[in-house]
Amino acid sequence: MQIVRSYAKGRWGQVHLRSAGSSGGEKLPLVCIHSTPSSGAMWDAILPRLGRDRLVIAPDTPGYGMSDPPPAPVSIRDHAQALAVLCDELGLGGIDLAGFHTGSIIATELANLRPDLVRRVVVFGLAAYDAEARAKRLAGVRTVFPEPAADLVHIEKLWAKLTELADPRLQPEERHVAMADTLRTGSRLPWGFMAVYGHDFIAAMGQVAQPVLVMNPEDDLWLPTRAHWQAYPDARLVEIPGVKHGVLKLETDRVEAEMRAFLDMEPTCC
C-alpha cells in the first residue's frame, strides 16, 4: 500500500502528513505521533500494514520534519492542542492514538484534553521522570544538543548520539537519513525535549481514562517505562527486550500484531 503525503492547515501554519488507508469503515482512524527530533517517517513501516483496514495518519509535529514551526518553544499542552486542531481540520470525529517517546507524552496529554476525541492510546517508551530529574535534564539539553556552529562539533555530537541509541542492526545509511531529518530543525532541535522536561508526565498519566497499551522496547526509556507504566489507571505492558531504536522497522510484524489486538479489542462491559 502506498503512503500518501499531503499538507493540512495547523495552529502555526502547514502540517505535513503521511497517511495510508481510507476512512469510512468500521475502525477509527489512527493518528501516530513521532519522537523528538524525528518526523512522521519513523512510522513508515507501520502505516501500510495498519492502513489495510483503517485510515492511519502520521503528522510531522510543529517544527519537525516538514511542518511549519511555532514562533518559540512551546509546551506539551500546546502540542496536544495543536494536534486537536489538526484532527478537527481533518474532520476526524474520533480517533485512536499512537505515540513514540515525545509522541507518547503528546498522546497522553491529548487523551486528557479531548476524551471526546480519543478512544484508545498506544505508547512506545515513557519519558517518566520526577521533577528533580526533569530539571537536571532540562538544564543540560544544550550540552547534549549544542547550537549549530561553524566547526561542525554539533554534527559530530549528534552522530555519536544517534549511533549510541540506534539498534546495531540498523545500517549506517538509515542513521544518515534519520540525521538529515534532525539537521533540518537547526537550532530548534531541542525544543521537543524542552517541552518534555517541562511537563509533569507522571501526573498526566494518572488522569488518563482511556485504555492504554504500553510497548517497551529495550532502548533508553526501558527502565523509566518499567518503573512507571502502571501510573496509567487502565494499562497493559508489552516488553520487547533486545531491541533499541528502530523497533518499528525491526519488529514490524510483532508491533502490528500487538497494536491490532489492542485497537480491535471489544470494549468490556460495565
PDB file of C-alpha atoms in Angstrom:
ATOM      1  CA  MET A   1       0.000   0.000   0.000  1.00  0.00           C
ATOM      2  CA  GLN A   2       1.295   3.436  -0.929  1.00  0.00           C
ATOM      3  CA  ILE A   3       1.942   6.120   1.674  1.00  0.00           C
ATOM      4  CA  VAL A   4       0.393   9.421   0.592  1.00  0.00           C
ATOM      5  CA  ARG A   5       1.952  12.738   1.587  1.00  0.00           C
ATOM      6  CA  SER A   6      -0.054  15.917   1.974  1.00  0.00           C
ATOM      7  CA  TYR A   7      -0.381  19.143   3.948  1.00  0.00           C
ATOM      8  CA  ALA A   8      -3.128  20.412   6.215  1.00  0.00           C
ATOM      9  CA  LYS A   9      -3.794  23.678   7.996  1.00  0.00           C
ATOM     10  CA  GLY A  10      -2.401  23.726  11.517  1.00  0.00           C
ATOM     11  CA  ARG A  11      -2.147  26.016  14.509  1.00  0.00           C
ATOM     12  CA  TRP A  12       1.175  27.534  13.388  1.00  0.00           C
ATOM     13  CA  GLY A  13       0.982  27.071   9.638  1.00  0.00           C
ATOM     14  CA  GLN A  14       1.087  23.987   7.462  1.00  0.00           C
ATOM     15  CA  VAL A  15       1.349  20.483   8.872  1.00  0.00           C
ATOM     16  CA  HIS A  16       2.978  17.781   6.760  1.00  0.00           C
ATOM     17  CA  LEU A  17       1.202  14.400   6.856  1.00  0.00           C
ATOM     18  CA  ARG A  18       1.867  10.833   5.853  1.00  0.00           C
ATOM     19  CA  SER A  19      -1.204   8.646   5.519  1.00  0.00           C
ATOM     20  CA  ALA A  20      -2.279   5.199   4.380  1.00  0.00           C
ATOM     21  CA  GLY A  21      -5.661   3.560   4.035  1.00  0.00           C
ATOM     22  CA  SER A  22      -9.009   5.295   3.998  1.00  0.00           C
ATOM     23  CA  SER A  23     -11.742   6.370   6.365  1.00  0.00           C
ATOM     24  CA  GLY A  24     -15.357   5.367   6.251  1.00  0.00           C
ATOM     25  CA  GLY A  25     -15.027   1.824   7.572  1.00  0.00           C
ATOM     26  CA  GLU A  26     -15.907   0.473  10.983  1.00  0.00           C
ATOM     27  CA  LYS A  27     -12.495   1.209  12.505  1.00  0.00           C
ATOM     28  CA  LEU A  28     -11.496   4.601  13.827  1.00  0.00           C
ATOM     29  CA  PRO A  29      -8.607   6.464  12.219  1.00  0.00           C
ATOM     30  CA  LEU A  30      -5.260   6.006  13.955  1.00  0.00           C
ATOM     31  CA  VAL A  31      -3.016   9.061  14.447  1.00  0.00           C
ATOM     32  CA  CYS A  32       0.688   8.308  15.080  1.00  0.00           C
ATOM     33  CA  ILE A  33       2.965  10.858  16.763  1.00  0.00           C
ATOM     34  CA  HIS A  34       6.731  10.596  16.368  1.00  0.00           C
ATOM     35  CA  SER A  35       9.623  11.075  18.783  1.00  0.00           C
ATOM     36  CA  THR A  36      11.943  14.080  19.049  1.00  0.00           C
ATOM     37  CA  PRO A  37      13.753  15.052  16.833  1.00  0.00           C
ATOM     38  CA  SER A  38      12.366  12.682  14.217  1.00  0.00           C
ATOM     39  CA  SER A  39       9.412  13.014  11.839  1.00  0.00           C
ATOM     40  CA  GLY A  40       6.380  11.024  10.795  1.00  0.00           C
ATOM     41  CA  ALA A  41       8.715   8.987   8.583  1.00  0.00           C
ATOM     42  CA  MET A  42       9.565   6.826  11.597  1.00  0.00           C
ATOM     43  CA  TRP A  43       6.106   5.205  11.196  1.00  0.00           C
ATOM     44  CA  ASP A  44       6.611   4.290   7.508  1.00  0.00           C
ATOM     45  CA  ALA A  45       6.901   0.551   8.197  1.00  0.00           C
ATOM     46  CA  ILE A  46       3.634   0.537  10.163  1.00  0.00           C
ATOM     47  CA  LEU A  47       1.382   2.822   8.126  1.00  0.00           C
ATOM     48  CA  PRO A  48       0.760   0.473   5.157  1.00  0.00           C
ATOM     49  CA  ARG A  49       0.241  -2.505   7.491  1.00  0.00           C
ATOM     50  CA  LEU A  50      -2.400  -0.911   9.699  1.00  0.00           C
ATOM     51  CA  GLY A  51      -3.802   1.070   6.761  1.00  0.00           C
ATOM     52  CA  ARG A  52      -5.233  -2.100   5.219  1.00  0.00           C
ATOM     53  CA  ASP A  53      -8.492  -1.611   7.089  1.00  0.00           C
ATOM     54  CA  ARG A  54      -8.415   1.905   8.547  1.00  0.00           C
ATOM     55  CA  LEU A  55      -7.054   5.366   7.921  1.00  0.00           C
ATOM     56  CA  VAL A  56      -3.628   5.845   9.531  1.00  0.00           C
ATOM     57  CA  ILE A  57      -2.061   9.304   9.713  1.00  0.00           C
ATOM     58  CA  ALA A  58       1.447  10.277  10.852  1.00  0.00           C
ATOM     59  CA  PRO A  59       1.885  14.062  11.025  1.00  0.00           C
ATOM     60  CA  ASP A  60       5.196  15.826  11.494  1.00  0.00           C
ATOM     61  CA  THR A  61       4.851  17.705  14.778  1.00  0.00           C
ATOM     62  CA  PRO A  62       5.200  21.509  14.525  1.00  0.00           C
ATOM     63  CA  GLY A  63       8.807  22.470  13.859  1.00  0.00           C
ATOM     64  CA  TYR A  64       9.920  18.951  12.889  1.00  0.00           C
ATOM     65  CA  GLY A  65      10.012  17.123   9.595  1.00  0.00           C
ATOM     66  CA  MET A  66       8.380  19.408   7.045  1.00  0.00           C
ATOM     67  CA  SER A  67       5.784  21.047   9.307  1.00  0.00           C
ATOM     68  CA  ASP A  68       5.936  24.770   9.983  1.00  0.00           C
ATOM     69  CA  PRO A  69       7.321  25.674  13.423  1.00  0.00           C
ATOM     70  CA  PRO A  70       5.779  27.720  16.200  1.00  0.00           C
ATOM     71  CA  PRO A  71       7.478  31.091  16.754  1.00  0.00           C
ATOM     72  CA  ALA A  72       9.131  29.940  20.000  1.00  0.00           C
ATOM     73  CA  PRO A  73       9.422  26.777  22.123  1.00  0.00           C
ATOM     74  CA  VAL A  74       6.013  25.522  23.258  1.00  0.00           C
ATOM     75  CA  SER A  75       4.697  23.159  25.929  1.00  0.00           C
ATOM     76  CA  ILE A  76       3.336  19.639  25.693  1.00  0.00           C
ATOM     77  CA  ARG A  77      -0.135  21.089  26.275  1.00  0.00           C
ATOM     78  CA  ASP A  78       0.421  23.383  23.276  1.00  0.00           C
ATOM     79  CA  HIS A  79       1.432  20.370  21.154  1.00  0.00           C
ATOM     80  CA  ALA A  80      -1.680  18.474  22.262  1.00  0.00           C
ATOM     81  CA  GLN A  81      -3.898  21.447  21.459  1.00  0.00           C
ATOM     82  CA  ALA A  82      -2.239  21.780  18.050  1.00  0.00           C
ATOM     83  CA  LEU A  83      -2.908  18.094  17.383  1.00  0.00           C
ATOM     84  CA  ALA A  84      -6.551  18.573  18.360  1.00  0.00           C
ATOM     85  CA  VAL A  85      -6.769  21.485  15.899  1.00  0.00           C
ATOM     86  CA  LEU A  86      -5.318  19.240  13.187  1.00  0.00           C
ATOM     87  CA  CYS A  87      -7.801  16.435  13.910  1.00  0.00           C
ATOM     88  CA  ASP A  88     -10.686  18.899  13.742  1.00  0.00           C
ATOM     89  CA  GLU A  89      -9.304  20.344  10.493  1.00  0.00           C
ATOM     90  CA  LEU A  90      -9.184  16.829   9.018  1.00  0.00           C
ATOM     91  CA  GLY A  91     -12.746  16.122  10.160  1.00  0.00           C
ATOM     92  CA  LEU A  92     -11.773  13.278  12.476  1.00  0.00           C
ATOM     93  CA  GLY A  93     -14.673  12.876  14.899  1.00  0.00           C
ATOM     94  CA  GLY A  94     -12.989  10.106  16.866  1.00  0.00           C
ATOM     95  CA  ILE A  95      -9.513   8.574  16.788  1.00  0.00           C
ATOM     96  CA  ASP A  96      -7.121   6.103  18.299  1.00  0.00           C
ATOM     97  CA  LEU A  97      -3.661   7.445  19.115  1.00  0.00           C
ATOM     98  CA  ALA A  98      -0.136   6.034  18.998  1.00  0.00           C
ATOM     99  CA  GLY A  99       2.941   7.854  20.244  1.00  0.00           C
ATOM    100  CA  PHE A 100       6.666   7.175  20.423  1.00  0.00           C
ATOM    101  CA  HIS A 101       8.718   8.791  23.240  1.00  0.00           C
ATOM    102  CA  THR A 102       7.789  12.506  22.941  1.00  0.00           C
ATOM    103  CA  GLY A 103       4.792  11.321  20.953  1.00  0.00           C
ATOM    104  CA  SER A 104       3.720   9.205  23.938  1.00  0.00           C
ATOM    105  CA  ILE A 105       3.562  12.320  26.103  1.00  0.00           C
ATOM    106  CA  ILE A 106       1.658  14.332  23.487  1.00  0.00           C
ATOM    107  CA  ALA A 107      -0.786  11.434  23.004  1.00  0.00           C
ATOM    108  CA  THR A 108      -1.334  11.179  26.760  1.00  0.00           C
ATOM    109  CA  GLU A 109      -1.991  14.923  27.030  1.00  0.00           C
ATOM    110  CA  LEU A 110      -4.447  14.860  24.123  1.00  0.00           C
ATOM    111  CA  ALA A 111      -6.279  11.908  25.695  1.00  0.00           C
ATOM    112  CA  ASN A 112      -6.782  14.043  28.808  1.00  0.00           C
ATOM    113  CA  LEU A 113      -7.551  17.217  26.880  1.00  0.00           C
ATOM    114  CA  ARG A 114     -10.074  15.644  24.499  1.00  0.00           C
ATOM    115  CA  PRO A 115     -11.624  12.466  25.936  1.00  0.00           C
ATOM    116  CA  ASP A 116     -14.460  13.015  23.458  1.00  0.00           C
ATOM    117  CA  LEU A 117     -11.970  12.559  20.603  1.00  0.00           C
ATOM    118  CA  VAL A 118      -9.581   9.820  21.802  1.00  0.00           C
ATOM    119  CA  ARG A 119     -10.774   6.216  22.318  1.00  0.00           C
ATOM    120  CA  ARG A 120      -7.556   4.178  22.886  1.00  0.00           C
ATOM    121  CA  VAL A 121      -3.868   5.012  23.223  1.00  0.00           C
ATOM    122  CA  VAL A 122      -0.701   3.078  22.313  1.00  0.00           C
ATOM    123  CA  VAL A 123       2.591   4.403  23.681  1.00  0.00           C
ATOM    124  CA  PHE A 124       6.175   3.350  22.946  1.00  0.00           C
ATOM    125  CA  GLY A 125       8.539   4.334  25.767  1.00  0.00           C
ATOM    126  CA  LEU A 126       7.721   6.627  28.663  1.00  0.00           C
ATOM    127  CA  ALA A 127       9.974   9.600  29.475  1.00  0.00           C
ATOM    128  CA  ALA A 128       8.557   9.475  33.003  1.00  0.00           C
ATOM    129  CA  TYR A 129      10.851  11.393  35.354  1.00  0.00           C
ATOM    130  CA  ASP A 130      10.318  13.130  38.676  1.00  0.00           C
ATOM    131  CA  ALA A 131      10.698  16.895  39.000  1.00  0.00           C
ATOM    132  CA  GLU A 132      14.361  16.765  40.037  1.00  0.00           C
ATOM    133  CA  ALA A 133      15.365  14.538  37.124  1.00  0.00           C
ATOM    134  CA  ARG A 134      13.415  16.678  34.658  1.00  0.00           C
ATOM    135  CA  ALA A 135      15.055  19.876  35.898  1.00  0.00           C
ATOM    136  CA  LYS A 136      18.517  18.331  35.561  1.00  0.00           C
ATOM    137  CA  ARG A 137      17.822  17.146  32.019  1.00  0.00           C
ATOM    138  CA  LEU A 138      16.338  20.490  31.040  1.00  0.00           C
ATOM    139  CA  ALA A 139      19.410  22.331  32.316  1.00  0.00           C
ATOM    140  CA  GLY A 140      21.701  20.123  30.223  1.00  0.00           C
ATOM    141  CA  VAL A 141      19.740  19.976  26.989  1.00  0.00           C
ATOM    142  CA  ARG A 142      22.016  22.423  25.146  1.00  0.00           C
ATOM    143  CA  THR A 143      25.061  20.430  26.218  1.00  0.00           C
ATOM    144  CA  VAL A 144      23.637  17.332  24.557  1.00  0.00           C
ATOM    145  CA  PHE A 145      22.328  19.279  21.547  1.00  0.00           C
ATOM    146  CA  PRO A 146      24.515  22.380  21.078  1.00  0.00           C
ATOM    147  CA  GLU A 147      23.674  25.248  18.743  1.00  0.00           C
ATOM    148  CA  PRO A 148      24.859  24.828  15.129  1.00  0.00           C
ATOM    149  CA  ALA A 149      28.412  26.104  14.777  1.00  0.00           C
ATOM    150  CA  ALA A 150      30.979  26.552  12.008  1.00  0.00           C
ATOM    151  CA  ASP A 151      33.300  23.880  13.436  1.00  0.00           C
ATOM    152  CA  LEU A 152      30.551  21.225  12.990  1.00  0.00           C
ATOM    153  CA  VAL A 153      31.096  19.864  16.505  1.00  0.00           C
ATOM    154  CA  HIS A 154      27.312  19.763  16.887  1.00  0.00           C
ATOM    155  CA  ILE A 155      27.130  17.316  13.967  1.00  0.00           C
ATOM    156  CA  GLU A 156      29.752  15.034  15.489  1.00  0.00           C
ATOM    157  CA  LYS A 157      27.849  15.010  18.794  1.00  0.00           C
ATOM    158  CA  LEU A 158      24.581  14.303  17.029  1.00  0.00           C
ATOM    159  CA  TRP A 159      26.023  11.401  15.022  1.00  0.00           C
ATOM    160  CA  ALA A 160      27.533   9.933  18.199  1.00  0.00           C
ATOM    161  CA  LYS A 161      24.173  10.183  19.987  1.00  0.00           C
ATOM    162  CA  LEU A 162      22.249   8.599  17.119  1.00  0.00           C
ATOM    163  CA  THR A 163      24.791   5.763  16.940  1.00  0.00           C
ATOM    164  CA  GLU A 164      24.578   5.213  20.694  1.00  0.00           C
ATOM    165  CA  LEU A 165      20.783   4.963  20.659  1.00  0.00           C
ATOM    166  CA  ALA A 166      20.267   3.034  17.407  1.00  0.00           C
ATOM    167  CA  ASP A 167      19.844  -0.713  17.288  1.00  0.00           C
ATOM    168  CA  PRO A 168      23.094  -2.163  15.866  1.00  0.00           C
ATOM    169  CA  ARG A 169      21.109  -3.953  13.150  1.00  0.00           C
ATOM    170  CA  LEU A 170      20.268  -0.607  11.551  1.00  0.00           C
ATOM    171  CA  GLN A 171      22.585   0.289   8.704  1.00  0.00           C
ATOM    172  CA  PRO A 172      24.686   3.490   8.749  1.00  0.00           C
ATOM    173  CA  GLU A 173      22.616   4.767   5.814  1.00  0.00           C
ATOM    174  CA  GLU A 174      19.468   4.552   7.946  1.00  0.00           C
ATOM    175  CA  ARG A 175      21.108   6.606  10.680  1.00  0.00           C
ATOM    176  CA  HIS A 176      22.266   9.051   7.997  1.00  0.00           C
ATOM    177  CA  VAL A 177      18.679   9.544   6.775  1.00  0.00           C
ATOM    178  CA  ALA A 178      17.463   9.992  10.350  1.00  0.00           C
ATOM    179  CA  MET A 179      20.187  12.547  10.922  1.00  0.00           C
ATOM    180  CA  ALA A 180      19.041  14.526   7.886  1.00  0.00           C
ATOM    181  CA  ASP A 181      15.598  14.879   9.493  1.00  0.00           C
ATOM    182  CA  THR A 182      17.269  16.065  12.664  1.00  0.00           C
ATOM    183  CA  LEU A 183      19.566  18.590  10.999  1.00  0.00           C
ATOM    184  CA  ARG A 184      16.611  20.197   9.230  1.00  0.00           C
ATOM    185  CA  THR A 185      15.444  21.582  12.577  1.00  0.00           C
ATOM    186  CA  GLY A 186      18.589  23.713  13.074  1.00  0.00           C
ATOM    187  CA  SER A 187      18.634  25.425  16.446  1.00  0.00           C
ATOM    188  CA  ARG A 188      15.067  24.207  17.106  1.00  0.00           C
ATOM    189  CA  LEU A 189      16.315  20.645  17.570  1.00  0.00           C
ATOM    190  CA  PRO A 190      15.931  20.525  21.393  1.00  0.00           C
ATOM    191  CA  TRP A 191      12.548  22.277  21.564  1.00  0.00           C
ATOM    192  CA  GLY A 192      10.726  18.969  21.845  1.00  0.00           C
ATOM    193  CA  PHE A 193      12.994  17.828  24.675  1.00  0.00           C
ATOM    194  CA  MET A 194      12.439  21.151  26.443  1.00  0.00           C
ATOM    195  CA  ALA A 195       8.691  20.538  26.284  1.00  0.00           C
ATOM    196  CA  VAL A 196       9.127  17.004  27.644  1.00  0.00           C
ATOM    197  CA  TYR A 197      11.284  18.048  30.587  1.00  0.00           C
ATOM    198  CA  GLY A 198       8.951  20.906  31.437  1.00  0.00           C
ATOM    199  CA  HIS A 199       5.937  18.604  31.717  1.00  0.00           C
ATOM    200  CA  ASP A 200       4.748  16.503  34.671  1.00  0.00           C
ATOM    201  CA  PHE A 201       4.145  13.372  32.626  1.00  0.00           C
ATOM    202  CA  ILE A 202       3.698  11.027  35.595  1.00  0.00           C
ATOM    203  CA  ALA A 203       0.829  13.128  36.925  1.00  0.00           C
ATOM    204  CA  ALA A 204      -0.745  13.305  33.458  1.00  0.00           C
ATOM    205  CA  MET A 205      -0.586   9.517  33.101  1.00  0.00           C
ATOM    206  CA  GLY A 206      -2.688   9.129  36.237  1.00  0.00           C
ATOM    207  CA  GLN A 207      -5.518  11.170  34.706  1.00  0.00           C
ATOM    208  CA  VAL A 208      -5.993   9.058  31.564  1.00  0.00           C
ATOM    209  CA  ALA A 209      -9.405   7.396  31.425  1.00  0.00           C
ATOM    210  CA  GLN A 210      -8.849   5.513  28.149  1.00  0.00           C
ATOM    211  CA  PRO A 211      -7.266   2.051  27.852  1.00  0.00           C
ATOM    212  CA  VAL A 212      -3.524   2.261  27.164  1.00  0.00           C
ATOM    213  CA  LEU A 213      -1.143  -0.248  25.584  1.00  0.00           C
ATOM    214  CA  VAL A 214       2.437   0.374  26.735  1.00  0.00           C
ATOM    215  CA  MET A 215       5.061  -1.013  24.346  1.00  0.00           C
ATOM    216  CA  ASN A 216       8.519  -1.102  25.901  1.00  0.00           C
ATOM    217  CA  PRO A 217      11.492  -1.807  23.611  1.00  0.00           C
ATOM    218  CA  GLU A 218      14.863  -2.009  25.344  1.00  0.00           C
ATOM    219  CA  ASP A 219      16.001   1.495  24.409  1.00  0.00           C
ATOM    220  CA  ASP A 220      16.943   4.489  26.556  1.00  0.00           C
ATOM    221  CA  LEU A 221      13.447   4.576  28.135  1.00  0.00           C
ATOM    222  CA  TRP A 222      13.357   0.867  29.032  1.00  0.00           C
ATOM    223  CA  LEU A 223      13.839   1.440  32.778  1.00  0.00           C
ATOM    224  CA  PRO A 224      11.620   4.548  33.233  1.00  0.00           C
ATOM    225  CA  THR A 225       8.842   2.735  31.367  1.00  0.00           C
ATOM    226  CA  ARG A 226       9.165  -0.331  33.587  1.00  0.00           C
ATOM    227  CA  ALA A 227       9.103   1.849  36.680  1.00  0.00           C
ATOM    228  CA  HIS A 228       6.082   3.994  35.823  1.00  0.00           C
ATOM    229  CA  TRP A 229       3.773   2.322  33.292  1.00  0.00           C
ATOM    230  CA  GLN A 230       1.264   1.436  35.995  1.00  0.00           C
ATOM    231  CA  ALA A 231       0.632   5.141  36.592  1.00  0.00           C
ATOM    232  CA  TYR A 232      -1.945   4.747  33.818  1.00  0.00           C
ATOM    233  CA  PRO A 233      -5.170   3.561  35.516  1.00  0.00           C
ATOM    234  CA  ASP A 234      -6.022   1.114  32.712  1.00  0.00           C
ATOM    235  CA  ALA A 235      -2.838  -0.140  31.035  1.00  0.00           C
ATOM    236  CA  ARG A 236      -1.212  -3.279  29.694  1.00  0.00           C
ATOM    237  CA  LEU A 237       2.558  -3.668  29.264  1.00  0.00           C
ATOM    238  CA  VAL A 238       4.266  -5.452  26.370  1.00  0.00           C
ATOM    239  CA  GLU A 239       8.046  -5.602  26.634  1.00  0.00           C
ATOM    240  CA  ILE A 240      10.299  -6.074  23.618  1.00  0.00           C
ATOM    241  CA  PRO A 241      13.742  -6.907  25.010  1.00  0.00           C
ATOM    242  CA  GLY A 242      16.844  -6.821  22.863  1.00  0.00           C
ATOM    243  CA  VAL A 243      15.640  -4.048  20.536  1.00  0.00           C
ATOM    244  CA  LYS A 244      16.844  -0.441  20.705  1.00  0.00           C
ATOM    245  CA  HIS A 245      15.757   2.459  18.493  1.00  0.00           C
ATOM    246  CA  GLY A 246      14.405   1.056  15.239  1.00  0.00           C
ATOM    247  CA  VAL A 247      11.790  -1.248  16.760  1.00  0.00           C
ATOM    248  CA  LEU A 248       9.072  -0.176  14.313  1.00  0.00           C
ATOM    249  CA  LYS A 249      11.225  -1.336  11.405  1.00  0.00           C
ATOM    250  CA  LEU A 250      12.944  -4.324  13.051  1.00  0.00           C
ATOM    251  CA  GLU A 251       9.890  -5.795  14.792  1.00  0.00           C
ATOM    252  CA  THR A 252       7.152  -4.696  12.397  1.00  0.00           C
ATOM    253  CA  ASP A 253       5.230  -7.993  12.491  1.00  0.00           C
ATOM    254  CA  ARG A 254       5.081  -8.072  16.279  1.00  0.00           C
ATOM    255  CA  VAL A 255       4.274  -4.372  16.585  1.00  0.00           C
ATOM    256  CA  GLU A 256       1.450  -4.703  14.074  1.00  0.00           C
ATOM    257  CA  ALA A 257       0.037  -7.776  15.810  1.00  0.00           C
ATOM    258  CA  GLU A 258       0.107  -6.175  19.272  1.00  0.00           C
ATOM    259  CA  MET A 259      -1.406  -2.918  18.056  1.00  0.00           C
ATOM    260  CA  ARG A 260      -4.143  -4.683  16.087  1.00  0.00           C
ATOM    261  CA  ALA A 261      -5.076  -6.912  19.008  1.00  0.00           C
ATOM    262  CA  PHE A 262      -5.362  -3.902  21.295  1.00  0.00           C
ATOM    263  CA  LEU A 263      -7.093  -1.499  18.924  1.00  0.00           C
ATOM    264  CA  ASP A 264      -9.594  -4.114  17.727  1.00  0.00           C
ATOM    265  CA  MET A 265     -10.416  -5.338  21.234  1.00  0.00           C
ATOM    266  CA  GLU A 266     -14.100  -5.263  22.093  1.00  0.00           C
ATOM    267  CA  PRO A 267     -14.926  -2.880  24.949  1.00  0.00           C
ATOM    268  CA  THR A 268     -15.507  -4.586  28.276  1.00  0.00           C
ATOM    269  CA  CYS A 269     -18.973  -4.388  29.675  1.00  0.00           C
ATOM    270  CA  CYS A 270     -19.641  -2.407  32.852  1.00  0.00           C
TER     271      CYS A 270
END
